[in-house]
XYZ file of C-alpha atoms in Angstrom:
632
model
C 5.656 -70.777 -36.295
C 5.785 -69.870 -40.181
C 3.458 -66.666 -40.998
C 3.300 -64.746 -43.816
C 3.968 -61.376 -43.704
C 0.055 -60.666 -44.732
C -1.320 -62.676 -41.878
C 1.540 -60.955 -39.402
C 0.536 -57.775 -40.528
C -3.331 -57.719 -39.911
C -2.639 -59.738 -36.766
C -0.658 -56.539 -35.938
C -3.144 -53.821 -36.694
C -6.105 -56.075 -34.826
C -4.117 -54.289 -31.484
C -4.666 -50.419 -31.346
C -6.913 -48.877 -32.556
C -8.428 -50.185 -35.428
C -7.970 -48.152 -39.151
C -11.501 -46.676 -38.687
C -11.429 -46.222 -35.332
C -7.530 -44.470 -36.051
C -9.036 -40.955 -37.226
C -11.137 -40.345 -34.400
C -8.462 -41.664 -31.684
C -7.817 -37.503 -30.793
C -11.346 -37.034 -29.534
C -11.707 -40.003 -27.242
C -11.499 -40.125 -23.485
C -8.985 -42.512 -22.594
C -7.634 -43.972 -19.259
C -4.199 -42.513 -18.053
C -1.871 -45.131 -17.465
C 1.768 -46.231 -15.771
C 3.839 -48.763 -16.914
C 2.014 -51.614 -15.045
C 5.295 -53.830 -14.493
C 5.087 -56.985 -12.870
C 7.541 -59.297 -12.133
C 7.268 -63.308 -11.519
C 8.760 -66.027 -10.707
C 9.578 -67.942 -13.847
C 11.217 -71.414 -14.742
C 14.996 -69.817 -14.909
C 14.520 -66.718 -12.570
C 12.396 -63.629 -12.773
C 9.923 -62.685 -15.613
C 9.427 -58.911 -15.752
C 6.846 -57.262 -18.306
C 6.068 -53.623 -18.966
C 3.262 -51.621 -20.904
C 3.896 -50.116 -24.433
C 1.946 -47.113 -24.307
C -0.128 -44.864 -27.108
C 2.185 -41.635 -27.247
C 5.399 -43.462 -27.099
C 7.891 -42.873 -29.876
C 9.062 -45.501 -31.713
C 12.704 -44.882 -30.337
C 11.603 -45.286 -26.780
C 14.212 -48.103 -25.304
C 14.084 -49.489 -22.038
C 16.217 -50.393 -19.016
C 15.606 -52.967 -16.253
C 17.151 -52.241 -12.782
C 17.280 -55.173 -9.888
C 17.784 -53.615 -6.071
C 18.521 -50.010 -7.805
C 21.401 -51.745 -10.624
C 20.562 -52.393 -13.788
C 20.605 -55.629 -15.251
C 20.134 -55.275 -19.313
C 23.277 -54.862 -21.187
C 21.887 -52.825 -23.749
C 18.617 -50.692 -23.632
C 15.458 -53.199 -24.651
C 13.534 -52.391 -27.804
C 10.973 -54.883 -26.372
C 8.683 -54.966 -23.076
C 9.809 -57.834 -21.169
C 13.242 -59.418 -19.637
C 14.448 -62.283 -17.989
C 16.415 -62.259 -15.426
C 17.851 -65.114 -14.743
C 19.692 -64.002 -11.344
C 16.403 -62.171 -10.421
C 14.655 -64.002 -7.085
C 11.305 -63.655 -5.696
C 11.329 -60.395 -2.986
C 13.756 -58.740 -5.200
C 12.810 -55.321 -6.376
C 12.343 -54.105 -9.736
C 11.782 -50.827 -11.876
C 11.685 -49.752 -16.198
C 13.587 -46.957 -16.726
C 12.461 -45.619 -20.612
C 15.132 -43.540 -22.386
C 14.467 -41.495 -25.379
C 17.533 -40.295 -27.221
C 20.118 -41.837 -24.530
C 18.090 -39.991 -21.910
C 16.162 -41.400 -18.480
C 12.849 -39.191 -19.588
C 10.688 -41.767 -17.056
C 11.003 -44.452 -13.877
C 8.503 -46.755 -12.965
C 7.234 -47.804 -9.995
C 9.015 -50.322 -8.067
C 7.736 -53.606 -7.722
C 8.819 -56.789 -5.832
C 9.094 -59.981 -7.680
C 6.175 -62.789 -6.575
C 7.150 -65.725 -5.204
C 4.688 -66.941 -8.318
C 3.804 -66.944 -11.641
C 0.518 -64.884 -10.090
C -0.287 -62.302 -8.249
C -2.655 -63.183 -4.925
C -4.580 -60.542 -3.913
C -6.413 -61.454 -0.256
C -9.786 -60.016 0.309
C -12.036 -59.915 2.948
C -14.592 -62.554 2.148
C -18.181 -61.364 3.546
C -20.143 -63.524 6.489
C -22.488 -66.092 5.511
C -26.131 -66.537 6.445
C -29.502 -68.328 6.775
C -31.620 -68.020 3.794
C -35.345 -68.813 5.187
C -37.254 -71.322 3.676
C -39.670 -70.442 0.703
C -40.510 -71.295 -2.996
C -38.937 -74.957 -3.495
C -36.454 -75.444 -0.869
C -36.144 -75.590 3.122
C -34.312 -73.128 4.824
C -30.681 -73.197 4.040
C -26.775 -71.827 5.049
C -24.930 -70.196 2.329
C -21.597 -68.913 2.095
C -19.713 -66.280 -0.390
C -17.659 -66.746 -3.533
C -15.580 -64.316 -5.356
C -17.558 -64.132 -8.865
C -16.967 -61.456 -11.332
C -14.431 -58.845 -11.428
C -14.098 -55.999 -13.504
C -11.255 -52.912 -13.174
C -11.426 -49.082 -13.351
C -8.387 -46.545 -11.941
C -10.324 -45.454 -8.881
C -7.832 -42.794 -7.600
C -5.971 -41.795 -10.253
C -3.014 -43.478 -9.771
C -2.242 -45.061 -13.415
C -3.026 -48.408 -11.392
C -6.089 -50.650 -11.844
C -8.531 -51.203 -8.879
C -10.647 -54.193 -8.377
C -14.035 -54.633 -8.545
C -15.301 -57.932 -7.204
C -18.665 -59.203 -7.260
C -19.207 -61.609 -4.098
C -21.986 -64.246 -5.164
C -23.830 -66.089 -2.359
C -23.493 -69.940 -2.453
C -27.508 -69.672 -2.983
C -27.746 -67.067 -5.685
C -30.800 -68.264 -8.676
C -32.080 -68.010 -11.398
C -36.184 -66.915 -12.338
C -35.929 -69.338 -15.205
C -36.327 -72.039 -12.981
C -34.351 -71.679 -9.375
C -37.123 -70.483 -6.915
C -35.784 -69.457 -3.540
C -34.576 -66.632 -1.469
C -30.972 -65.753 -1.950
C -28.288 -63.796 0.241
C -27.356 -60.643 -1.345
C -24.946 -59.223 -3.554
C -22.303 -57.552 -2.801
C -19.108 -55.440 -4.372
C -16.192 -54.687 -2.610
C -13.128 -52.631 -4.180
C -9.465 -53.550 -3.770
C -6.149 -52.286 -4.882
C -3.902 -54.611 -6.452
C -2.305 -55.036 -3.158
C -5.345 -56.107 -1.183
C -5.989 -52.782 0.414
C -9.936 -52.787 0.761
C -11.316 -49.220 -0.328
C -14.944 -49.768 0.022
C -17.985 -52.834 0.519
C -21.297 -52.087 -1.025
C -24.325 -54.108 -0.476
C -27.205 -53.807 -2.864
C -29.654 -55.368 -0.680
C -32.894 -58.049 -0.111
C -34.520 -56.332 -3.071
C -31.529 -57.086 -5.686
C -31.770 -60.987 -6.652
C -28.200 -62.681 -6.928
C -27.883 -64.479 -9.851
C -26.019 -64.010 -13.493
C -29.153 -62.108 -14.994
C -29.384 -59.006 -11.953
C -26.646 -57.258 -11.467
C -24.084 -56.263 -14.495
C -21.402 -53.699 -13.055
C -19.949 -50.810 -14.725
C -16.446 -49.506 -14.173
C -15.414 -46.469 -15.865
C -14.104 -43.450 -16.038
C -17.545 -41.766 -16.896
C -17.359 -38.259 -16.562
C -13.354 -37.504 -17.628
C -11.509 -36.710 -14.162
C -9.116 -39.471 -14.463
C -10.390 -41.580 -11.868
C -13.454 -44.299 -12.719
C -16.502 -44.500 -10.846
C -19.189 -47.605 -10.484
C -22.916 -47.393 -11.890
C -25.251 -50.512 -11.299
C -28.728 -51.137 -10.625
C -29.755 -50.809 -6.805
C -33.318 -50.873 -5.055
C -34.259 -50.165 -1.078
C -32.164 -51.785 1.282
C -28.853 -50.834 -1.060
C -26.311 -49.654 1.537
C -23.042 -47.531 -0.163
C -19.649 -47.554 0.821
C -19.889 -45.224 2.927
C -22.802 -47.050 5.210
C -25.673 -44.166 3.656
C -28.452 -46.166 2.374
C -29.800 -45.402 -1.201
C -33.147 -44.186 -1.418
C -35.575 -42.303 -3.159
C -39.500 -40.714 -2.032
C -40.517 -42.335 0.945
C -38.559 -45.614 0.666
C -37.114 -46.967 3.722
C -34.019 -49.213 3.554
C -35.866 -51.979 5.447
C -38.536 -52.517 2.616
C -38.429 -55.865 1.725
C -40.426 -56.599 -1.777
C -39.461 -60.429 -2.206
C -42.463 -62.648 -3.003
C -42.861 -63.853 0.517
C -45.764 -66.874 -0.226
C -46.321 -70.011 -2.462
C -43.949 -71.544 -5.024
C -41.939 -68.492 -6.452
C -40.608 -67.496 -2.770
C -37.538 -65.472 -2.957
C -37.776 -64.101 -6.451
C -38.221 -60.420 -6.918
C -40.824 -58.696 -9.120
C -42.681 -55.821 -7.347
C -41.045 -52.759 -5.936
C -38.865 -49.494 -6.914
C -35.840 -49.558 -9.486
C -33.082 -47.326 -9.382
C -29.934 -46.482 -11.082
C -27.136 -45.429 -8.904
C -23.843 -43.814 -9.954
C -20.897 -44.472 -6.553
C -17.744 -43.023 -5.815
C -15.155 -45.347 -7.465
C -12.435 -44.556 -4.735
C -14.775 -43.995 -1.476
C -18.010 -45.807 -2.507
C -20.294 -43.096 -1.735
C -23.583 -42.482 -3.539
C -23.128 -39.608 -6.022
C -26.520 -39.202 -7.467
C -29.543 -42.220 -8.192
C -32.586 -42.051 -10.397
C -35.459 -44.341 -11.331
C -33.990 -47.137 -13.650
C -35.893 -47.342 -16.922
C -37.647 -48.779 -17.881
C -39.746 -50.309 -14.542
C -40.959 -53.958 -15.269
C -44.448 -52.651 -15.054
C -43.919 -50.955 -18.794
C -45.343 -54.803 -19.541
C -47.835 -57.100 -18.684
C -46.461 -60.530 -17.753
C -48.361 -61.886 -20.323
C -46.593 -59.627 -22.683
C -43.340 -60.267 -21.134
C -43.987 -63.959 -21.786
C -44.148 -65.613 -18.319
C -45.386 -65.147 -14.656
C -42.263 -66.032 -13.091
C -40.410 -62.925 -13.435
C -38.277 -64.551 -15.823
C -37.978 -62.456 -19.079
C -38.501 -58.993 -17.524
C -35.604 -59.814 -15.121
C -33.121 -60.244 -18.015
C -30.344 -57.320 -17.620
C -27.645 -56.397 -19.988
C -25.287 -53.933 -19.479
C -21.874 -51.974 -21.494
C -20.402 -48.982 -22.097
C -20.570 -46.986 -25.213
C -18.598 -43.734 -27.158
C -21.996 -43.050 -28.811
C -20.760 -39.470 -29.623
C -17.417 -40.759 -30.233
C -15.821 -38.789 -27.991
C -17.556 -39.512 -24.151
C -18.593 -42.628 -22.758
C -22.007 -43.404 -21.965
C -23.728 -46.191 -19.734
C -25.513 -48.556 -21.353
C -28.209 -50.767 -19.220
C -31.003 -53.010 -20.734
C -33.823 -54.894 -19.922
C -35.196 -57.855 -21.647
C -33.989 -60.013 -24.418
C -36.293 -63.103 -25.731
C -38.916 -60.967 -26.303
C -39.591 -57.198 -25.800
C -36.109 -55.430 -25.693
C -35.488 -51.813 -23.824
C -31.530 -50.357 -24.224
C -31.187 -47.171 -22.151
C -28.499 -44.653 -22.801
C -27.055 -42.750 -19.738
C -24.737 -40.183 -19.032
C -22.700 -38.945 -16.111
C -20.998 -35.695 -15.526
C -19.605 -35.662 -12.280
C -22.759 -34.624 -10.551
C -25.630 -36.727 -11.717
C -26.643 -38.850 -14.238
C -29.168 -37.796 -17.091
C -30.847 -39.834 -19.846
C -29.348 -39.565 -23.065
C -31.950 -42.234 -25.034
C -34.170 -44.656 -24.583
C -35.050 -47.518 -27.094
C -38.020 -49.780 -27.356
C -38.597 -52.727 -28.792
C -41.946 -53.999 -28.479
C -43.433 -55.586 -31.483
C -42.490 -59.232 -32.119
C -40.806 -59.178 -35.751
C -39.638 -55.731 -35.535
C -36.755 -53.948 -33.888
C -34.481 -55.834 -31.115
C -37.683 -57.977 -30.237
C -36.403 -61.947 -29.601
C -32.876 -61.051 -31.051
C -31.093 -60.744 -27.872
C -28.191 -62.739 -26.313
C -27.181 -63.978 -22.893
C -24.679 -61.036 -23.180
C -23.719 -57.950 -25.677
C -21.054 -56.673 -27.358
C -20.195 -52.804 -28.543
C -18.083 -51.195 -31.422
C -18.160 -48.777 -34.346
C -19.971 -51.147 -36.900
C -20.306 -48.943 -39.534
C -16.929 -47.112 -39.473
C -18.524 -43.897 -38.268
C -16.955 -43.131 -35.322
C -19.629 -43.960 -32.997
C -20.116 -47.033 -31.185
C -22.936 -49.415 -31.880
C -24.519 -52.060 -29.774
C -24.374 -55.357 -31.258
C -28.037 -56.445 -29.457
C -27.571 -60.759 -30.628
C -28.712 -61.163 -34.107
C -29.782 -57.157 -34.726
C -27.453 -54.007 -34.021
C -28.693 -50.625 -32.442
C -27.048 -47.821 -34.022
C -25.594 -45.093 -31.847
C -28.347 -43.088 -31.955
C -30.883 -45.684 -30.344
C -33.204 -45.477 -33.558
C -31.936 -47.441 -36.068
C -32.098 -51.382 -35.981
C -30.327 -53.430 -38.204
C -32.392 -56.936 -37.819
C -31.573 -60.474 -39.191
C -34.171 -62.528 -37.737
C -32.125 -65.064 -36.438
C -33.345 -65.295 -33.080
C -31.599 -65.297 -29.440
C -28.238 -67.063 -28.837
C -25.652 -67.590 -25.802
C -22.503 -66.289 -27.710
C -21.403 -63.362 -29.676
C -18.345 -61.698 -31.046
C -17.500 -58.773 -33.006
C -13.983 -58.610 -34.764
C -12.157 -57.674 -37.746
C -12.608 -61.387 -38.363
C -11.675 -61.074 -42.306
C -8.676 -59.108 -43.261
C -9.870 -59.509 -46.882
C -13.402 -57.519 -45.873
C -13.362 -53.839 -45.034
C -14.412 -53.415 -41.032
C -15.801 -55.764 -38.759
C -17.768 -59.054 -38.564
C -20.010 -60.792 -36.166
C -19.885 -64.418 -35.454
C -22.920 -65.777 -33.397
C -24.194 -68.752 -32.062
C -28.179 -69.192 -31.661
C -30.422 -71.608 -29.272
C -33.277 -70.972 -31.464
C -34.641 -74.692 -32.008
C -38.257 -73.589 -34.293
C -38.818 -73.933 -38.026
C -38.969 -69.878 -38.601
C -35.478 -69.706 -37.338
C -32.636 -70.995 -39.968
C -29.496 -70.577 -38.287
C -27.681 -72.612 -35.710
C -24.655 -70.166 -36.423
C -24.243 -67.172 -38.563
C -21.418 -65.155 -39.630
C -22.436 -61.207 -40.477
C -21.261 -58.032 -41.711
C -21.272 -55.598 -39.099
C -21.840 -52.651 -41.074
C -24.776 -53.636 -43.009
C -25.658 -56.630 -41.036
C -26.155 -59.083 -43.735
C -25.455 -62.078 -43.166
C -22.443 -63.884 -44.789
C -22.606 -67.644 -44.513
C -23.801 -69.809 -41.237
C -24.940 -73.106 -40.451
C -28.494 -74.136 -41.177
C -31.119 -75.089 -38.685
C -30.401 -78.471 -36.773
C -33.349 -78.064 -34.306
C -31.057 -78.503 -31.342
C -29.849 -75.653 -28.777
C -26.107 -74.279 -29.736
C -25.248 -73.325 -26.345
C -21.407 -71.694 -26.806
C -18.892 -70.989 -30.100
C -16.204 -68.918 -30.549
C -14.043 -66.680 -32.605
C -10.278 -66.439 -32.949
C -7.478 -66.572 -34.664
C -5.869 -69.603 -33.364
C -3.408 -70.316 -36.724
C -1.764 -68.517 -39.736
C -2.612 -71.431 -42.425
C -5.889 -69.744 -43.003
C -6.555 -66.435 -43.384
C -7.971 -64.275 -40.659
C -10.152 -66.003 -37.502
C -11.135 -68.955 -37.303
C -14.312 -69.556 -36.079
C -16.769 -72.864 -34.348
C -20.312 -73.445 -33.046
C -19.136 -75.781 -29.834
C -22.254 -78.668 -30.980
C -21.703 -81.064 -33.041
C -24.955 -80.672 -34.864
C -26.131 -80.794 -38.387
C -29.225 -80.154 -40.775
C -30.939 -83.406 -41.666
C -30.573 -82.552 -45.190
C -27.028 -81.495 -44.669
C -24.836 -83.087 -42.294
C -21.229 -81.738 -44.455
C -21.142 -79.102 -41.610
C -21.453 -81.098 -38.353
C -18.614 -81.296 -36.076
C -16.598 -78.642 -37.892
C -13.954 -75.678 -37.685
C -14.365 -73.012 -40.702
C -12.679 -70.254 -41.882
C -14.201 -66.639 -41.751
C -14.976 -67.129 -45.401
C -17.147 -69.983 -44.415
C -15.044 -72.840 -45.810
C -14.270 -76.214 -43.621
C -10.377 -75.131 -41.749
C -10.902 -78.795 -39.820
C -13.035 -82.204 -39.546
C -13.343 -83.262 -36.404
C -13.994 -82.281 -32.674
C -13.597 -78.614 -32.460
C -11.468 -76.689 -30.072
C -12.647 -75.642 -26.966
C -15.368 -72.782 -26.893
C -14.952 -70.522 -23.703
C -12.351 -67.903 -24.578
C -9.867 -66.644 -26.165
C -6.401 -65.145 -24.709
C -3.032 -63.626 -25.803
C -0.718 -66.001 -23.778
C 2.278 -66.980 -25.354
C 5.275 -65.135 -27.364
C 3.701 -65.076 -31.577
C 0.346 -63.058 -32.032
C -1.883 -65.645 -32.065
C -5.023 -66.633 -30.069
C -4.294 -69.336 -27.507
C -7.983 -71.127 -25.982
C -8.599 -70.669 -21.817
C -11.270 -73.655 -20.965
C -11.524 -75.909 -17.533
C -10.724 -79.251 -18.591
C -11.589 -82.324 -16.368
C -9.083 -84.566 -15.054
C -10.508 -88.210 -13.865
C -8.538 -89.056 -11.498
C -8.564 -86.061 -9.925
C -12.294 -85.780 -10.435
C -12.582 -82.385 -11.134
C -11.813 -79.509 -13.665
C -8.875 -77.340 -14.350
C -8.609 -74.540 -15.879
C -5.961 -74.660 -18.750
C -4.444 -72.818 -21.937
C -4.594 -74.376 -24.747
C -2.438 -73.768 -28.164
C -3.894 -75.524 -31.075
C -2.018 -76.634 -33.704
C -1.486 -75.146 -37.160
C -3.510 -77.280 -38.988
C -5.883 -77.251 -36.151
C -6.047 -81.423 -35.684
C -4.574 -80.921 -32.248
C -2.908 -79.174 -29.233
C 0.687 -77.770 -29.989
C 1.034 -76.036 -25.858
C -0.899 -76.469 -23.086
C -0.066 -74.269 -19.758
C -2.461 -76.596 -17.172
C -3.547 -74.736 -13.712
C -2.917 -78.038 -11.846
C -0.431 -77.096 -10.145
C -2.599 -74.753 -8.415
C -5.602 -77.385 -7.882
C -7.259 -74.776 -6.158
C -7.237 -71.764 -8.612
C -11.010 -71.931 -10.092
C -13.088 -71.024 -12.746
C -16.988 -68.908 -12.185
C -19.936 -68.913 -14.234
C -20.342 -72.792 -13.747
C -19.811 -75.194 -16.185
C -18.818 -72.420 -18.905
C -15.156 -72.754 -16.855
C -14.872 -68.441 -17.467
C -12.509 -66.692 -15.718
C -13.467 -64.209 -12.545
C -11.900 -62.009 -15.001
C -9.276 -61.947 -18.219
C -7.985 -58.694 -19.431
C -4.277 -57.324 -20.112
C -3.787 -55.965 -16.575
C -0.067 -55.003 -16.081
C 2.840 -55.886 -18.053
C 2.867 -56.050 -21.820
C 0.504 -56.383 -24.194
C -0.482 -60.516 -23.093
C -3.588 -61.015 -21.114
C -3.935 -61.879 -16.728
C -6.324 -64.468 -16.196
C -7.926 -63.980 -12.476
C -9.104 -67.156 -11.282
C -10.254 -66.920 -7.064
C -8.905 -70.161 -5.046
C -11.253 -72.527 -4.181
C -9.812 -73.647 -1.034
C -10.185 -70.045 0.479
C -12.580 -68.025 -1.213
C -10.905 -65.342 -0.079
C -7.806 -64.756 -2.704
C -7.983 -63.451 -5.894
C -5.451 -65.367 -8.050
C -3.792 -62.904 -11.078
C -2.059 -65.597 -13.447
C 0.637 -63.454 -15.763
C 2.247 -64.826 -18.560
C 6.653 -65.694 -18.351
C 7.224 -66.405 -22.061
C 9.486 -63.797 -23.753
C 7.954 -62.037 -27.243
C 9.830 -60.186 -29.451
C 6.518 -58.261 -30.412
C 6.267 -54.740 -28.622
C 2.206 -53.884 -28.848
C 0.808 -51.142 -27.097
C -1.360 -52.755 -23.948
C -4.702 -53.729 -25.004
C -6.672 -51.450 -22.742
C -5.772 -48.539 -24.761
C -7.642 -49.761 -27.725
C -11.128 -48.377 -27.707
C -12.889 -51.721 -28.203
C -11.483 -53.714 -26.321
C -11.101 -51.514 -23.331
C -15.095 -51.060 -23.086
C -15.130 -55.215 -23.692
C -14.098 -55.849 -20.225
C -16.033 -53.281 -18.927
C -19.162 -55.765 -20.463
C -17.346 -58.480 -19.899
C -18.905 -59.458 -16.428
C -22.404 -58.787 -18.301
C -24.941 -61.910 -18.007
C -22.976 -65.364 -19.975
C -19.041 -63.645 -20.041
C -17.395 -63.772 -23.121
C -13.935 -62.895 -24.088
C -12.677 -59.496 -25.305
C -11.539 -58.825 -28.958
């Protein structure tokens, strides 16, 4: 695929850290991590990938070894091999030489029987959900839903953190019942079970509750789990989490009359665990309580707005990270700052916005997104249309109203720092964007699509060919300003311009999957005769009027998609191997397997794995925060 070397170049320094994140790079806390090799089955042999890490020298080769001989005839300057002798069971291990010298040896690893990795886990019982609110009593069952990764023990390995979703999890908005609860198990990569944790009657299941946080918080090299918890929580250890006089069997559900089930009375807390036992280190109150409002100043009675949570993590010194956790989004708007030091968690800041016009108030999305905006050093976090500045005071506000999807990017390698693309569901006359495309230092706004009236539910941002410059970026509807329809149905450039007429690619997300350094499009994509989705990768075309690749899941009819009919992965992030992206997907047929698909295309591109850049790396830590979107 013809590039030119500008294009290659910024496509290039979009992986580590970025040029203004570059000088800071010393001070920040940062993950310690092996090579991650994996090795899969592939159409002619064995596909093995290794990480590129920060530190390494530029002179840092690499030898394969198969059953203890080695296999490359001369040392690799890249971070994958076929082997086209290799079979699944086989065992494999990355020497790296510097200066003709073994100086490291990985792990050993044996070759799946695959092109994924299936991790078994132990899927909780079932239950009886009794009647109330809408519906009649009713069985539900568990599904693997999110998943996000931290190094729990210290290994240079990533854990997994599953969220299990019961079959009868809801929504306030308009889903009134009682639900099963929520619960988070940890696993290592090869299915070992470390620790179950069950938050309880008094923590709703649904997208909007519970967003996870796996980090390394406090800087001792392992990562540790911080999430919102109430009575009847029970740790990993079997110690129930309580504060005062609370007693695990309180039970604060609305128990009468058409909103059954739903959950809007009670205490709040915070709770930092134990990322490799799943013992309760320290909780506090969360804040703020829902009672800070009214419900007529929320905006409903249903405990609808004031059970909107966000969740991220943040370098707001530039040098730590902190917790982020928020509370509200279509109207008032509270972002609270928290900090972890081994011992207990403290409150670094906590911002309000409570006046309609002013501050974050009705500029929130059905997720967030976090990065140094302004070049600084410290993180921001990029609250839908307005961005709170690191030290939860400043607000930069557009006025462009709540959306589903957001991203943040160095979108425009002809504009210094980053940019924010964002879709909006605002449908009123004061709103006038169906789609805007910002500066993220300033937060002006750059060019967008005008007003159609109509509810842009999903768009994306990526650069998915080298004919234009930079991303390339669409609003998934079809929509258009009565007075302007030149815009409807359209793929643009970050500059604004038209890249494509025509139906626009697929929305969900974005993924490094094959060998150039291009985006390629994940989506589910239904199949008629089969009568149901599929998850697939798509590779558009250069001039965008088509599909160049596809890599379909349908071989694996069972491997599916969470989140509904936004077909997202349980998770996507680059896990092991080199610097492309896993895609977990959970199989349907069991719902008890994690499924980790790994790419087998060879690259000639050697790019430091993607969890070592600073942005990115707290992106999938977000990423299983209220409607998932993809990392950048």
């Amino acid at each position: 695929m013809k590039k030119t070397f500008l294009s290659c170049m910024a496509l290039l320094m979009s992986f580590g850290m970025s040029a203004q994140q570059s000088k800071y790079s010393h001070t920040v806390q940062a993950e310690k991590l092996d090579r991650g090799v994996i090795a899969v089955k592939a159409d002619n042999g064995v596909f093995v990938s290794w990480r590129s890490l920060l530190g390494d020298s530029k002179d840092l080769l690499f030898d394969v070894y198969r059953d203890g001989s080695k296999i490359n005839e001369a040392p690799l300057k890249v971070t994958n091999f076929t082997d086209p002798a290799g079979t699944p069971g086989a065992k494999y291990q990355v020497k790296a030489i510097l200066n003709g010298t073994d100086i490291e040896t990985s792990k050993e690893v044996a070759a799946c029987a695959e092109n994924f990795l299936r991790v078994h886990l132990n899927r909780p019982e079932g239950g009886t959900s009794p009647a109330g609110g809408r519906v009649p009593m009713r069985n539900y069952t568990y599904t693997p839903d999110d998943v996000s990764v931290g190094d729990v023990d210290g290994d240079g390995e990533w854990e997994l953190i599953v969220k299990w979703f019961p079959t009868n999890q809801a929504d306030n908005g308009d889903q009134y019942r009682y639900t099963g609860n929520t619960i988070l198990d940890c696993y290592k990569l090869d299915g070992t079970q470390l620790w179950r944790i069950d938050l309880g009657q008094n923590i709703r299941s649904g997208n909007h509750y519970t967003q996870f946080m796996v980090y390394d918080f406090n800087g001792d090299g392992k990562a540790e789990l911080i999430c919102k918890t109430a009575p009847g929580t029970i740790d990993g250890q079997g110690k129930a989490v309580l504060l005062g006089d609370a007693k695990v069997t309180d039970d604060y559900r609305t128990s009468s009359g058409t909103l059954a089930g739903i959950v809007v009375n009670g205490p709040e807390y915070l709770t930092v665990f134990n990322g490799e036992t799943g013992a309760e280190i320290h909780t506090i109150e969360y804040n703020p309580p829902r009672t800070i409002r009214t419900n007529s100043q929320w905006g409903d009675s249903n405990g609808n707005r004031c059970e909107r949570y966000l969740a991220g993590v943040a370098y707001l010194d530039g040098k730590t990270p902190s917790a982020i956790f928020c509370r509200g989004y279509y109207t008032a708007a509270y972002v609270w700052a928290v900090n972890f030091d081994g011992q207990k968690l403290t409150e670094k800041w906590l911002h309000k916005s409570e006046t309609s016009g002013q501050g974050l108030y009705g500029e929130g999305a059905h997720s967030l997104t976090i990065g140094d905006c302004d070049g600084d050093g410290f993180d921001e976090i990029v609250y839908g249309s307005a961005i709170l500045d690191h030290d939860g005071v400043k607000v930069l506000r557009t006025g462009a109203g709540h959306g589903d999807a957001l991203h943040l990017a160095d979108m425009d390698p002809d504009r210094e720092g980053l940019e924010i693309f964002m879709v909006h569901e605002e449908k009123k006359s004061p709103y006038k964007w169906d789609a805007t495309f910002r500066d993220a230092r300033t937060g002006e706004i750059l060019w967008g699509n005008p007003q159609s009236a109509h509810d842009i539910g999903r768009g994306l941002a990526a650069n998915i060919s080298s004919k234009f410059r930079g991303y390339e970026v669409w609003p998934n509807a079809w929509y258009a300003n009565s007075s302007d329809t030149s815009r409807a149905n359209k793929t643009f450039t970050c500059t604004g311009e038209i890249a494509i007429d025509g139906k626009v690619p697929s929305s969900n997300f974005r993924i490094y999957w094959d060998g150039d350094l291009l985006d390629e499009l994940f989506d589910g994509k239904y199949n008629s005769s089969a009568g149901k989705s599929y998850p697939i990768i798509e590779k558009r075309s250069e001039n965008l009027n088509g599909t160049a690749a596809s890599w379909a899941f349908s071989s694996y009819s069972n491997a599916g998609s969470t989140n509904g009919t936004k077909a997202t992965p349980n998770l996507q992030a680059d896990l092991f191997g080199d610097w492309r992206e896993e895609i977990i997907l959970h199989d349907q047929e069991t719902e008890s397997d994690l499924l980790i698909f790994s790419t087998t295309i060879p690259t000639d591109y050697r790019v430091n794995t993607l969890m070592q850049d600073r942005q990115y790396r707290v992106a999938i830590a977000w990423q299983n925060c209220g409607y998932n979107q993809p990392p950048h």
